XYZ file of C-alpha atoms in Angstrom:
781
model
C 75.668 -26.301 -57.657
C 78.534 -24.895 -59.851
C 80.525 -27.427 -61.830
C 83.903 -26.473 -60.264
C 82.561 -26.998 -56.769
C 80.973 -30.271 -57.777
C 84.334 -31.430 -59.160
C 86.099 -30.559 -55.940
C 83.310 -32.197 -53.972
C 84.023 -35.485 -55.693
C 87.490 -35.271 -54.376
C 86.222 -36.290 -50.922
C 86.983 -39.877 -50.130
C 84.128 -42.238 -50.921
C 84.101 -43.641 -47.424
C 83.697 -40.174 -45.951
C 80.957 -39.394 -48.495
C 79.111 -42.555 -47.623
C 79.324 -41.813 -43.913
C 77.986 -38.280 -44.308
C 75.097 -39.374 -46.567
C 74.172 -42.154 -44.183
C 74.089 -39.770 -41.217
C 71.944 -37.309 -43.148
C 69.429 -40.013 -44.026
C 69.382 -41.341 -40.506
C 68.675 -37.862 -39.131
C 65.731 -37.320 -41.464
C 64.335 -40.743 -40.617
C 64.587 -39.971 -36.907
C 62.799 -36.665 -37.339
C 59.944 -38.217 -39.287
C 59.640 -41.135 -36.908
C 59.558 -38.912 -33.815
C 57.074 -36.491 -35.418
C 54.724 -39.219 -36.564
C 54.935 -41.003 -33.209
C 54.304 -37.753 -31.312
C 51.325 -36.897 -33.511
C 49.917 -40.356 -33.103
C 50.380 -40.264 -29.351
C 48.626 -36.896 -29.197
C 45.725 -38.141 -31.294
C 45.384 -41.161 -29.036
C 45.476 -38.991 -25.943
C 43.001 -36.541 -27.502
C 40.640 -39.437 -28.256
C 40.556 -40.628 -24.667
C 40.362 -37.068 -23.328
C 37.450 -36.138 -25.589
C 35.774 -39.432 -24.788
C 36.057 -38.764 -21.062
C 34.801 -35.197 -21.409
C 31.902 -36.237 -23.584
C 31.044 -39.205 -21.394
C 31.017 -37.364 -18.080
C 29.846 -33.924 -19.130
C 28.134 -34.317 -22.514
C 29.075 -30.784 -23.486
C 27.046 -28.882 -26.034
C 28.072 -28.610 -29.672
C 30.116 -25.405 -29.227
C 32.282 -27.080 -26.572
C 32.771 -30.148 -28.766
C 33.776 -27.951 -31.684
C 36.262 -26.247 -29.399
C 37.707 -29.647 -28.430
C 38.133 -30.583 -32.090
C 39.771 -27.293 -32.919
C 42.071 -27.628 -29.917
C 43.053 -31.154 -30.984
C 43.753 -30.013 -34.522
C 45.710 -27.043 -33.256
C 47.941 -29.134 -31.014
C 48.468 -31.658 -33.840
C 49.466 -28.886 -36.232
C 51.876 -27.558 -33.625
C 53.451 -31.043 -33.310
C 53.793 -31.405 -37.076
C 55.365 -27.996 -37.463
C 57.650 -28.320 -34.456
C 58.731 -31.947 -34.787
C 58.596 -32.486 -38.541
C 58.303 -29.387 -40.708
C 60.878 -27.291 -38.898
C 63.468 -30.187 -38.824
C 62.777 -32.551 -41.678
C 63.106 -29.943 -44.415
C 66.084 -28.054 -43.027
C 69.203 -28.356 -45.408
C 71.855 -30.651 -43.885
C 75.290 -29.805 -45.363
C 78.405 -31.978 -45.221
C 79.929 -29.517 -42.797
C 76.860 -29.907 -40.538
C 77.194 -33.678 -40.624
C 80.964 -33.519 -39.975
C 80.387 -31.168 -37.037
C 77.849 -33.597 -35.512
C 80.310 -36.492 -35.843
C 83.269 -34.476 -34.474
C 81.165 -33.525 -31.367
C 79.985 -37.069 -30.776
C 83.348 -38.773 -31.523
C 86.293 -36.785 -30.153
C 88.814 -39.278 -31.550
C 88.307 -37.804 -35.034
C 90.367 -34.827 -33.778
C 88.827 -32.382 -36.312
C 90.313 -34.382 -39.196
C 86.887 -35.139 -40.684
C 85.672 -31.534 -40.413
C 88.935 -30.198 -41.920
C 88.788 -32.651 -44.817
C 85.159 -31.773 -45.568
C 85.619 -28.001 -45.381
C 88.928 -27.782 -47.364
C 87.689 -30.194 -49.983
C 85.201 -27.549 -51.096
C 87.772 -24.799 -51.476
C 90.346 -23.846 -54.175
C 93.979 -24.374 -52.971
C 95.259 -21.535 -55.135
C 92.788 -19.126 -53.738
C 92.869 -20.196 -50.089
C 96.651 -20.949 -49.964
C 96.733 -24.479 -48.435
C 98.934 -27.433 -49.487
C 96.991 -30.106 -51.385
C 99.408 -32.767 -50.164
C 98.611 -31.867 -46.599
C 94.884 -32.108 -47.451
C 95.388 -35.594 -48.874
C 97.251 -36.578 -45.742
C 94.409 -35.175 -43.531
C 91.781 -36.996 -45.604
C 93.627 -40.220 -45.260
C 93.762 -39.787 -41.537
C 90.046 -39.058 -41.444
C 89.298 -42.175 -43.480
C 91.318 -44.284 -41.079
C 89.583 -42.863 -38.017
C 85.940 -43.082 -39.242
C 86.187 -46.789 -39.329
C 85.456 -46.824 -35.592
C 82.391 -44.533 -35.946
C 78.965 -46.081 -35.203
C 76.111 -43.857 -36.439
C 73.671 -45.346 -33.957
C 75.608 -43.742 -31.173
C 74.898 -40.318 -32.615
C 71.162 -40.470 -31.683
C 69.347 -40.368 -28.280
C 66.659 -42.908 -29.032
C 64.910 -42.600 -25.633
C 62.466 -39.791 -26.697
C 61.747 -41.660 -29.915
C 61.106 -44.868 -28.082
C 58.805 -43.075 -25.636
C 56.838 -41.450 -28.438
C 56.564 -44.702 -30.356
C 55.608 -46.604 -27.224
C 52.948 -44.031 -26.293
C 51.563 -44.024 -29.816
C 51.532 -47.800 -29.920
C 49.878 -48.195 -26.544
C 47.247 -45.570 -27.290
C 46.572 -47.086 -30.695
C 46.224 -50.539 -29.204
C 43.890 -49.220 -26.494
C 41.750 -47.512 -29.078
C 41.664 -50.676 -31.164
C 40.697 -52.694 -28.104
C 37.977 -50.135 -27.227
C 36.667 -50.301 -30.797
C 36.443 -54.066 -30.586
C 35.032 -54.177 -27.051
C 32.570 -51.270 -27.285
C 31.778 -50.515 -30.898
C 28.478 -48.780 -29.952
C 30.269 -46.454 -27.576
C 32.875 -45.704 -30.265
C 30.125 -45.016 -32.715
C 28.358 -42.708 -30.258
C 31.645 -40.885 -29.664
C 32.317 -40.491 -33.363
C 28.773 -39.218 -34.046
C 28.848 -36.758 -31.137
C 32.480 -35.593 -31.426
C 33.204 -35.876 -35.131
C 29.673 -35.582 -36.456
C 28.600 -33.032 -33.786
C 25.360 -34.920 -33.206
C 23.102 -34.196 -30.216
C 22.700 -37.893 -29.562
C 23.129 -38.740 -25.879
C 25.197 -41.511 -24.423
C 23.310 -44.651 -23.431
C 22.265 -44.523 -19.778
C 20.886 -46.626 -17.025
C 18.828 -43.692 -15.769
C 16.643 -41.275 -17.656
C 15.333 -37.881 -16.530
C 12.620 -35.780 -18.070
C 10.737 -32.545 -17.366
C 7.008 -33.243 -17.122
C 5.731 -29.744 -17.913
C 6.455 -26.047 -17.935
C 9.569 -26.056 -20.128
C 9.496 -25.315 -23.838
C 12.806 -26.048 -25.599
C 14.480 -26.012 -22.212
C 13.041 -22.611 -21.261
C 10.395 -21.841 -18.687
C 8.974 -18.379 -18.111
C 7.920 -17.396 -14.607
C 6.540 -14.287 -12.973
C 8.982 -11.964 -11.278
C 9.103 -12.489 -7.529
C 7.214 -15.774 -7.625
C 8.220 -19.108 -6.094
C 9.160 -21.595 -8.796
C 8.854 -25.334 -8.269
C 10.944 -27.445 -10.632
C 9.771 -31.042 -10.944
C 11.909 -33.723 -12.591
C 10.829 -37.295 -13.264
C 13.033 -40.353 -13.388
C 11.518 -42.705 -15.991
C 12.528 -46.106 -17.405
C 15.229 -46.050 -20.073
C 13.475 -48.935 -21.784
C 10.613 -51.245 -20.895
C 11.643 -53.262 -17.873
C 14.757 -51.184 -17.331
C 13.938 -48.653 -14.610
C 16.785 -47.480 -12.414
C 15.926 -44.725 -9.936
C 18.900 -42.498 -9.095
C 19.779 -42.321 -5.440
C 19.643 -38.515 -5.563
C 19.078 -35.813 -8.125
C 21.085 -32.623 -7.929
C 20.329 -29.259 -9.503
C 23.237 -26.959 -10.358
C 22.327 -23.370 -11.034
C 23.885 -20.032 -11.844
C 22.052 -16.735 -11.860
C 22.459 -13.609 -13.933
C 24.979 -12.142 -11.502
C 27.288 -15.138 -11.847
C 26.422 -16.696 -8.500
C 26.614 -20.472 -8.645
C 25.158 -23.078 -6.375
C 23.805 -26.565 -6.160
C 21.072 -28.267 -4.192
C 19.687 -31.747 -3.801
C 16.130 -32.132 -5.030
C 13.505 -33.561 -2.716
C 12.145 -37.001 -3.558
C 8.361 -37.016 -3.759
C 7.136 -40.316 -2.416
C 8.934 -43.590 -3.080
C 8.255 -45.230 -6.434
C 8.372 -48.981 -6.997
C 10.415 -49.664 -10.176
C 8.302 -52.727 -10.925
C 4.951 -50.917 -10.638
C 5.255 -47.162 -10.879
C 5.912 -45.386 -14.186
C 8.107 -42.666 -12.689
C 9.716 -41.181 -9.604
C 9.379 -37.420 -9.055
C 11.951 -35.063 -7.582
C 11.185 -31.435 -6.714
C 13.092 -28.263 -5.949
C 11.529 -24.891 -5.056
C 13.301 -21.638 -5.784
C 11.923 -18.784 -3.674
C 11.349 -15.230 -4.876
C 12.870 -15.486 -8.338
C 13.865 -11.996 -9.498
C 16.373 -12.635 -12.303
C 16.993 -15.292 -14.991
C 18.565 -18.569 -13.865
C 20.418 -21.245 -15.854
C 20.680 -24.720 -14.414
C 21.475 -28.350 -15.098
C 19.965 -31.420 -13.460
C 22.118 -34.456 -12.703
C 20.830 -37.751 -11.374
C 22.722 -41.014 -11.610
C 24.262 -41.142 -15.091
C 21.419 -39.039 -16.549
C 21.353 -35.300 -16.865
C 19.335 -32.441 -18.274
C 21.511 -29.644 -19.626
C 21.146 -25.995 -20.456
C 17.788 -25.427 -18.832
C 16.782 -21.831 -18.295
C 14.242 -19.907 -16.267
C 13.319 -16.544 -17.731
C 11.714 -13.917 -15.534
C 8.840 -11.879 -16.948
C 6.330 -9.533 -15.391
C 3.220 -11.108 -13.948
C 0.042 -10.103 -15.803
C -1.833 -7.424 -13.934
C -4.550 -4.839 -14.439
C -2.969 -1.414 -14.788
C -6.222 0.496 -15.267
C -9.908 -0.088 -14.473
C -12.771 2.107 -15.612
C -16.503 1.688 -15.077
C -19.044 2.964 -17.587
C -22.114 3.528 -15.431
C -25.722 3.912 -16.531
C -27.695 5.058 -13.479
C -31.392 4.344 -12.798
C -33.612 6.802 -14.638
C -35.261 8.180 -11.478
C -31.899 9.555 -10.327
C -31.758 11.924 -13.294
C -28.012 11.353 -13.757
C -26.209 11.196 -17.086
C -23.957 8.271 -18.003
C -20.401 8.687 -16.814
C -17.119 6.840 -16.612
C -15.422 6.266 -13.266
C -11.773 5.441 -12.586
C -11.561 2.536 -10.158
C -9.878 3.409 -6.873
C -10.457 0.653 -4.343
C -13.960 -0.551 -3.560
C -16.465 1.254 -5.786
C -19.787 2.336 -4.223
C -22.533 2.673 -6.836
C -26.257 3.370 -6.580
C -28.381 0.268 -6.541
C -29.792 -0.519 -9.966
C -26.797 0.856 -11.901
C -25.846 -0.938 -15.120
C -22.069 -1.303 -15.450
C -19.566 -2.046 -18.196
C -16.167 -2.861 -16.711
C -13.292 -1.860 -18.969
C -9.839 -3.152 -17.995
C -6.376 -2.731 -19.485
C -3.571 -5.184 -18.695
C 0.146 -4.509 -18.578
C 0.948 -7.097 -21.283
C -0.779 -9.129 -24.018
C -3.171 -11.768 -22.730
C -4.155 -15.202 -23.929
C -7.419 -15.427 -22.009
C -9.252 -13.986 -19.010
C -11.375 -15.754 -16.412
C -13.912 -13.713 -14.427
C -15.682 -15.097 -11.345
C -18.551 -13.083 -9.886
C -19.416 -13.455 -6.225
C -22.478 -11.848 -4.690
C -22.665 -10.259 -1.261
C -24.299 -13.406 0.152
C -21.367 -15.582 -0.907
C -23.098 -16.992 -3.999
C -20.779 -17.526 -6.961
C -22.092 -17.313 -10.488
C -20.811 -19.422 -13.352
C -17.369 -18.104 -14.381
C -16.962 -16.192 -17.614
C -13.951 -16.942 -19.824
C -12.885 -14.405 -22.441
C -10.706 -15.890 -25.168
C -8.347 -14.086 -27.533
C -11.182 -13.277 -29.945
C -12.988 -11.305 -27.230
C -9.954 -9.205 -26.379
C -8.817 -6.013 -28.084
C -6.538 -5.984 -31.118
C -3.417 -5.670 -28.968
C -4.861 -8.302 -26.576
C -4.383 -6.023 -23.583
C -7.940 -4.750 -23.053
C -11.279 -6.410 -22.381
C -14.832 -5.494 -21.346
C -17.273 -7.182 -19.002
C -20.937 -6.160 -18.623
C -23.072 -6.393 -15.507
C -26.829 -6.063 -15.350
C -28.510 -3.754 -12.863
C -26.507 -3.903 -9.644
C -28.966 -5.207 -7.060
C -26.501 -6.245 -4.343
C -22.829 -6.096 -3.494
C -20.673 -7.994 -5.973
C -16.999 -8.923 -6.190
C -15.309 -9.715 -9.490
C -12.272 -12.004 -9.272
C -10.263 -11.668 -12.484
C -7.580 -14.214 -13.334
C -5.267 -13.286 -16.224
C -3.363 -15.703 -18.479
C -0.756 -13.984 -20.665
C 0.881 -15.070 -23.899
C 3.981 -16.196 -21.967
C 1.892 -18.812 -20.209
C 2.001 -16.902 -16.925
C -1.038 -16.843 -14.683
C -1.622 -13.918 -12.355
C -0.378 -14.867 -8.901
C -3.651 -14.002 -7.181
C -7.054 -13.197 -8.667
C -7.417 -9.446 -9.086
C -10.499 -8.329 -7.189
C -12.901 -5.535 -7.988
C -15.405 -4.837 -5.205
C -18.680 -3.204 -6.244
C -20.830 -1.941 -3.400
C -24.516 -1.495 -4.158
C -25.697 1.571 -2.284
C -29.404 1.195 -1.525
C -31.492 4.320 -1.856
C -31.853 5.396 1.762
C -35.097 6.917 3.057
C -35.115 10.704 3.441
C -33.687 11.994 6.697
C -35.739 14.510 8.668
C -34.057 16.583 11.360
C -36.900 18.734 12.654
C -38.134 20.125 15.939
C -41.176 22.082 17.048
C -40.668 25.818 16.669
C -42.619 27.851 19.209
C -44.747 24.916 20.324
C -44.532 23.207 23.701
C -46.127 20.061 25.022
C -49.577 21.694 25.095
C -51.504 23.446 22.328
C -54.873 25.139 21.960
C -57.509 23.929 19.474
C -56.632 26.911 17.230
C -52.881 26.388 17.296
C -50.504 26.535 14.391
C -47.917 23.772 14.795
C -44.722 25.198 13.326
C -41.521 23.211 12.752
C -37.919 24.115 12.035
C -35.049 22.090 10.586
C -34.477 20.365 7.260
C -35.284 17.234 5.288
C -32.554 15.636 3.132
C -32.262 12.734 0.709
C -29.445 11.164 -1.282
C -30.991 11.988 -4.635
C -34.123 14.103 -4.121
C -37.271 14.521 -2.050
C -40.426 13.816 -3.983
C -43.060 14.535 -1.323
C -43.256 16.010 2.212
C -46.274 15.822 4.536
C -47.582 16.001 8.091
C -49.097 12.815 9.488
C -51.424 13.587 12.408
C -54.395 12.354 14.387
C -55.761 11.501 17.784
C -54.638 8.480 19.766
C -56.191 5.159 18.765
C -57.421 6.653 15.471
C -56.115 6.304 11.883
C -53.788 9.194 11.050
C -54.590 11.861 8.477
C -52.181 13.448 6.005
C -51.571 17.122 5.226
C -49.244 17.730 2.264
C -46.470 20.310 2.634
C -45.818 22.137 -0.624
C -45.997 20.545 -4.082
C -44.989 16.960 -4.876
C -42.159 16.456 -7.383
C -42.685 14.063 -10.280
C -39.337 14.515 -12.061
C -35.787 14.228 -10.664
C -35.072 17.778 -11.776
C -37.914 19.059 -9.547
C -36.888 17.037 -6.486
C -34.422 18.915 -4.296
C -31.931 16.933 -2.237
C -32.630 19.215 0.735
C -35.719 21.126 1.859
C -35.654 23.825 4.500
C -38.548 23.430 6.935
C -38.509 26.988 8.203
C -42.015 28.456 7.930
C -43.718 25.086 7.484
C -46.690 24.628 9.830
C -49.842 22.588 10.367
C -53.093 24.428 11.104
C -55.114 22.301 13.525
C -58.184 24.567 13.865
C -59.970 22.844 10.918
C -59.490 19.509 12.710
C -61.974 20.429 15.443
C -59.882 19.354 18.389
C -61.186 19.704 21.930
C -59.386 20.364 25.187
C -58.371 17.189 26.954
C -57.520 15.239 23.811
C -54.088 13.854 22.910
C -52.895 14.923 19.474
C -50.125 13.087 17.608
C -48.209 14.684 14.773
C -45.051 13.812 12.818
C -43.340 14.936 9.628
C -42.661 12.461 6.825
C -40.964 12.556 3.420
C -40.697 10.218 0.418
C -38.152 10.062 -2.416
C -38.616 9.109 -6.096
C -37.142 5.592 -5.869
C -38.527 3.364 -8.643
C -36.805 0.147 -7.507
C -38.303 -2.696 -5.520
C -41.353 -1.670 -3.533
C -41.225 1.952 -4.662
C -40.405 5.227 -2.902
C -38.659 5.136 0.441
C -40.395 6.955 3.274
C -38.532 8.682 6.075
C -40.126 9.851 9.288
C -39.060 12.487 11.752
C -39.737 12.624 15.459
C -43.320 11.980 16.580
C -44.772 14.567 18.944
C -47.616 13.900 21.389
C -49.360 17.146 22.339
C -52.013 17.900 24.975
C -54.932 19.970 23.724
C -55.753 22.617 26.369
C -57.819 25.757 26.672
C -56.186 29.175 26.121
C -56.425 29.857 29.879
C -54.636 26.628 30.694
C -51.894 27.399 28.179
C -51.439 30.881 29.644
C -51.120 29.392 33.092
C -48.463 26.942 31.864
C -46.502 29.746 30.216
C -46.834 31.986 33.254
C -45.406 29.267 35.470
C -42.529 28.842 33.099
C -41.879 32.589 33.053
C -41.803 32.627 36.839
C -39.142 29.936 36.839
C -37.127 31.885 34.272
C -37.356 35.010 36.398
C -35.990 33.144 39.385
C -33.047 31.979 37.326
C -32.422 35.528 36.166
C -32.522 36.815 39.751
C -29.774 34.321 40.543
C -27.728 35.724 37.653
C -28.268 39.251 38.948
C -27.022 38.216 42.383
C -23.886 36.702 40.924
C -23.251 39.839 38.887
C -23.694 41.919 42.045
C -21.027 39.825 43.714
C -18.740 40.399 40.743
C -19.244 44.149 41.001
C -18.474 43.981 44.748
C -15.277 42.054 44.065
C -14.171 44.765 41.667
C -15.041 47.451 44.229
C -12.827 45.797 46.839
C -10.164 45.005 44.262
C -9.166 48.643 43.936
C -8.645 49.073 47.671
C -6.709 45.805 47.926
C -4.588 46.651 44.887
C -3.687 50.108 46.151
C -2.837 48.667 49.583
C -0.470 46.171 47.986
C 1.222 48.886 45.929
C 1.643 51.184 48.952
C 3.293 48.448 51.018
C 5.971 47.981 48.362
C 7.223 51.591 48.594
C 9.048 53.443 51.386
C 6.876 56.504 51.062
C 6.655 59.160 53.757
C 3.424 60.519 55.334
C 1.762 62.914 53.018
C 3.102 61.348 49.789
C 0.544 61.267 47.022
C -0.753 57.905 45.732
C -1.248 56.967 42.090
C -4.859 58.129 42.108
C -3.874 61.561 43.465
C -5.002 61.072 47.090
C -2.747 61.897 50.040
C -1.754 59.044 52.372
C -3.090 59.272 55.927
C -0.272 57.489 57.680
C -0.469 53.909 58.776
C -4.069 53.852 59.975
C -6.525 51.542 58.247
C -8.908 53.142 55.803
C -12.477 53.169 56.945
C -14.737 50.916 54.961
C -12.474 47.826 55.071
C -14.574 44.745 55.657
C -13.693 41.797 57.813
C -11.627 39.336 55.763
C -10.400 41.975 53.312
C -6.720 42.594 52.839
C -5.811 45.569 55.130
C -5.406 48.712 53.089
C -2.583 50.320 55.094
C -0.952 49.972 58.421
C -0.997 47.107 60.874
C 0.262 43.613 60.108
C -0.370 42.361 56.598
C 0.779 39.738 54.218
C 3.569 40.403 51.758
C 2.595 42.513 48.694
C 3.100 39.509 46.367
C 0.631 37.474 48.389
C -1.924 40.296 48.313
C -1.632 40.598 44.555
C -1.916 36.815 44.177
C -5.096 36.822 46.259
C -6.443 39.681 44.189
C -5.617 37.811 40.968
C -7.529 34.792 42.264
C -10.626 36.945 42.937
C -10.460 38.596 39.501
C -10.170 35.189 37.819
C -13.263 34.036 39.725
C -15.114 37.160 38.576
C -14.131 36.436 34.976
C -15.432 32.878 35.319
C -18.739 34.119 36.734
C -18.991 36.603 33.882
C -18.552 33.883 31.258
C -21.140 31.702 33.000
C -23.593 34.610 33.185
C -23.175 35.233 29.458
C -24.241 31.710 28.541
C -27.118 31.633 31.014
C -28.393 35.039 29.921
C -28.366 33.988 26.287
C -30.347 30.867 27.229
C -32.931 33.002 29.034
C -33.310 35.224 25.969
C -34.055 32.198 23.812
C -36.517 30.866 26.411
C -38.497 34.128 26.455
C -38.518 34.183 22.662
C -39.959 30.671 22.720
C -42.705 31.822 25.105
C -43.560 34.623 22.720
C -43.695 32.181 19.799
C -45.953 29.828 21.732
C -48.366 32.644 22.447
C -48.412 33.587 18.765
C -48.711 30.008 17.424
C -51.494 29.176 19.851
C -53.464 32.357 18.962
C -53.492 33.664 22.559
C -51.145 36.621 22.074
C -51.755 40.330 22.365
C -49.672 43.121 20.899
C -48.777 44.437 24.336
C -47.706 41.000 25.535
C -45.554 40.403 22.476
C -43.922 43.823 22.881
C -43.147 43.129 26.505
C -41.640 39.687 25.898
C -39.623 40.654 22.823
C -38.619 44.299 23.227
C -38.746 44.448 27.008
C -37.077 41.149 27.891
C -35.666 39.005 25.067
C -33.903 41.739 23.080
C -32.297 43.392 26.132
C -31.126 40.004 27.348
C -29.514 39.352 23.983
C -27.839 42.742 24.124
C -26.508 42.007 27.611
C -25.232 38.549 26.585
C -23.936 39.606 23.179
C -22.293 42.965 23.900
C -22.194 44.117 27.515
C -20.974 40.938 29.195
C -18.283 40.259 26.534
C -17.023 43.817 27.057
C -16.866 43.181 30.789
C -14.913 39.988 30.101
C -12.437 41.949 27.970
C -11.858 44.505 30.726
C -11.426 41.786 33.322
C -8.819 40.169 31.066
C -6.857 43.427 30.951
C -6.946 43.670 34.742
C -5.980 40.012 35.062
C -3.050 40.407 32.644
C -1.578 43.192 34.805
C -1.982 41.198 37.997
C -0.255 38.200 36.446
C 2.776 40.481 36.032
C 2.445 41.628 39.696
C 1.202 44.995 38.477
C -2.050 46.692 39.431
C -3.647 49.335 37.210
C -6.387 51.278 39.051
C -7.805 52.552 35.751
C -8.392 49.012 34.484
C -10.111 48.187 37.746
C -12.319 51.293 37.445
C -13.226 50.448 33.828
C -14.230 46.907 34.781
C -16.289 48.130 37.733
C -18.027 50.732 35.563
C -18.936 48.072 33.012
C -20.214 45.792 35.772
C -22.421 48.655 37.040
C -23.777 49.142 33.513
C -24.568 45.453 33.202
C -26.333 45.446 36.562
C -28.356 48.479 35.562
C -29.489 46.812 32.341
C -30.302 43.589 34.168
C -32.356 45.471 36.715
C -34.431 47.059 33.971
C -35.149 43.649 32.494
C -35.980 42.286 35.936
C -38.439 45.133 36.437
C -40.198 44.169 33.207
C -40.365 40.590 34.411
C -41.866 41.658 37.732
C -44.643 43.489 35.858
C -46.049 40.103 35.099
C -46.301 39.276 38.792
C -49.003 41.930 39.435
C -50.810 40.854 36.309
C -50.563 37.214 37.314
C -51.834 37.962 40.799
C -54.889 39.615 39.303
C -55.417 36.694 36.964
C -54.999 34.278 39.853
C -57.632 36.130 41.864
C -60.044 35.928 38.925
C -59.326 32.234 38.581
C -60.074 31.721 42.276
C -63.365 33.598 41.916
C -64.297 31.533 38.880
C -63.289 28.385 40.700
C -65.402 29.316 43.735
C -68.380 30.077 41.459
C -67.942 26.734 39.773
C -67.805 24.924 43.099
C -70.885 26.819 44.360
C -72.818 25.918 41.190
C -71.824 22.251 41.515
C -72.866 22.188 45.175
C -76.229 23.815 44.313
C -76.867 21.262 41.544
C -76.022 18.371 43.873
C -78.356 19.660 46.586
C -81.169 20.047 44.067
C -80.628 16.529 42.820
C -80.631 15.229 46.377
C -83.910 16.955 47.148
C -85.468 15.460 44.035
C -84.299 11.948 45.026
C -85.692 12.468 48.544
C -89.064 13.545 47.144
C -89.178 10.531 44.886
C -88.485 8.219 47.812
C -91.441 9.705 49.757
């Protein structure tokens, strides 16, 4: 401060100076007292607040650090606001005088004027020093009634001091009454220790959680079990209920009361269990457990994928007799494999594994001792493993249980079904070819069809013999010793058994069947398959011819029936033209003499000669409507088409029957060239031509005629074409029928010869009997 100003400042009356200095000191004391009391009150309040938070919630270290920082922040704000910003602010004499003038109006600005002018130069500011002395004297007189205590509002200070005192006393009392609790608070809050508050109850997790974390499979049901255990020996308090409070990854919160398992006796039982099941867990969950005054904080369930097999392959080594090379198969469902196959199962999991358990169950329900593969038996990445099976003799099911490195067990055992396919016997689908129920002693028994096997036919043979006698064997072709030489299918066309060397006699019963064996080397050896067994009557050539003649007669009668039906079809077509033209004429208003569609002149309304009873009248007289006539005609044409289709099938069957007769004659060695020519060229081939070409053409023409009638239109040309084809078919059928009838004359001659032979045989037998009778009579005499 400059010396001149300091000199003028000393000019202020001592009493005024003392008053101003005292007020300044009192103000600073008030500020410091209020600031310290406010800070102390805040610290006391923060102590109880942090104690309550830590007691009830036991927050983790980060929350406790936040509480400390918040307390320090508020305290700093109090110090700055209540102390720093007020205690160190300069308080001038003018400031002090202004405060006093505002609080004590009786000073009437004398004190403020004296203080302000005392610091100024009279020469410069132009005031009268005598007047200043007079004002100062007045101020001195008036300040005698000033009481500095009235300047301050002590209520806030008293409140702050009272709050600080009460809080301090309460803390001191708490420290004396509960020193252990104070120590726990100081270690947890100030020392940031993880020590828990002393409790009457204690909760613990029995298993499944590592450092508060448990990993579970996605989508699984998770059961959380908590145990209430004694806090100390003899001090076991079971909470009335235990509550779990959870929050999932999406922020959804909830709480649930855990179920009490049983009812523990605190004096006997070591714990009381509580359980809670969370269904279908798909995302991570955080939760706390609260029971009584005990709690478990910051527990977490992490969701991981369940271990599973993402790829199976089977390395198969087939039995040697199959002739198959080793191959790998990708598993797709149940795997059928040939019996006797050696298998190496190779599996790859979707995540690293800790161990694998494999249970093998046979088809009969027998379970072998389980196989456990540890980490050393897994691949380097611990995702792959192999399992070997000996020769597959029966169905087997592998149940694989996976345990991954997260401690997760596969929800259900993963099953691999292996079906052992036994080597089936060869299948023979064969029938006699050109052989009936009777054969001659010189017959050739021919068969047709095929023999098949899963892997190859090693041998094929005829098994034959008489009734009540051991069968004999006649090999068909060469036997196969190697899989490469054994075909999976053999065509039986051309295979036959010659029975002439067997010395059969008429009247005997001959049994014959076809059998085949494969190359199976398992169990009892090759499998044998058998076809149908045929029982044949051995007859004389004459008897066989008689049987075939009778059959041919029956076939001829069937053919005559077909010819009659075809004749009816031709007659329907013949009448169809007249009926169709009559229907067309009735729809027009033609005059007499008008030409019809086929170029003929109408003859008026008189009926045309040749109409048969029941036919639709051609012209004239009363008749049905044209639409009805055409509908009736359509019905008849449809019936003709149906008869034509039926005749086709029956004619084809007759052709095959006559071919079979020809084959029987050939195979039984009773044929002649003329007879074969007649049956094949004269009957069978023409019948095939009729059934394969002529009748289908007739069907086509009938369809054209039918299509027009369905549109209520009649085309005479289509009708003529169909009738012409029907005539051609009838002509061809008649030729075949004539060839069939040729046999009748021949058969009559043969029958007459048979009667003569029969009569001769009877006469010879009668003569022999009479001779024997005469001899017996002579002996009696």
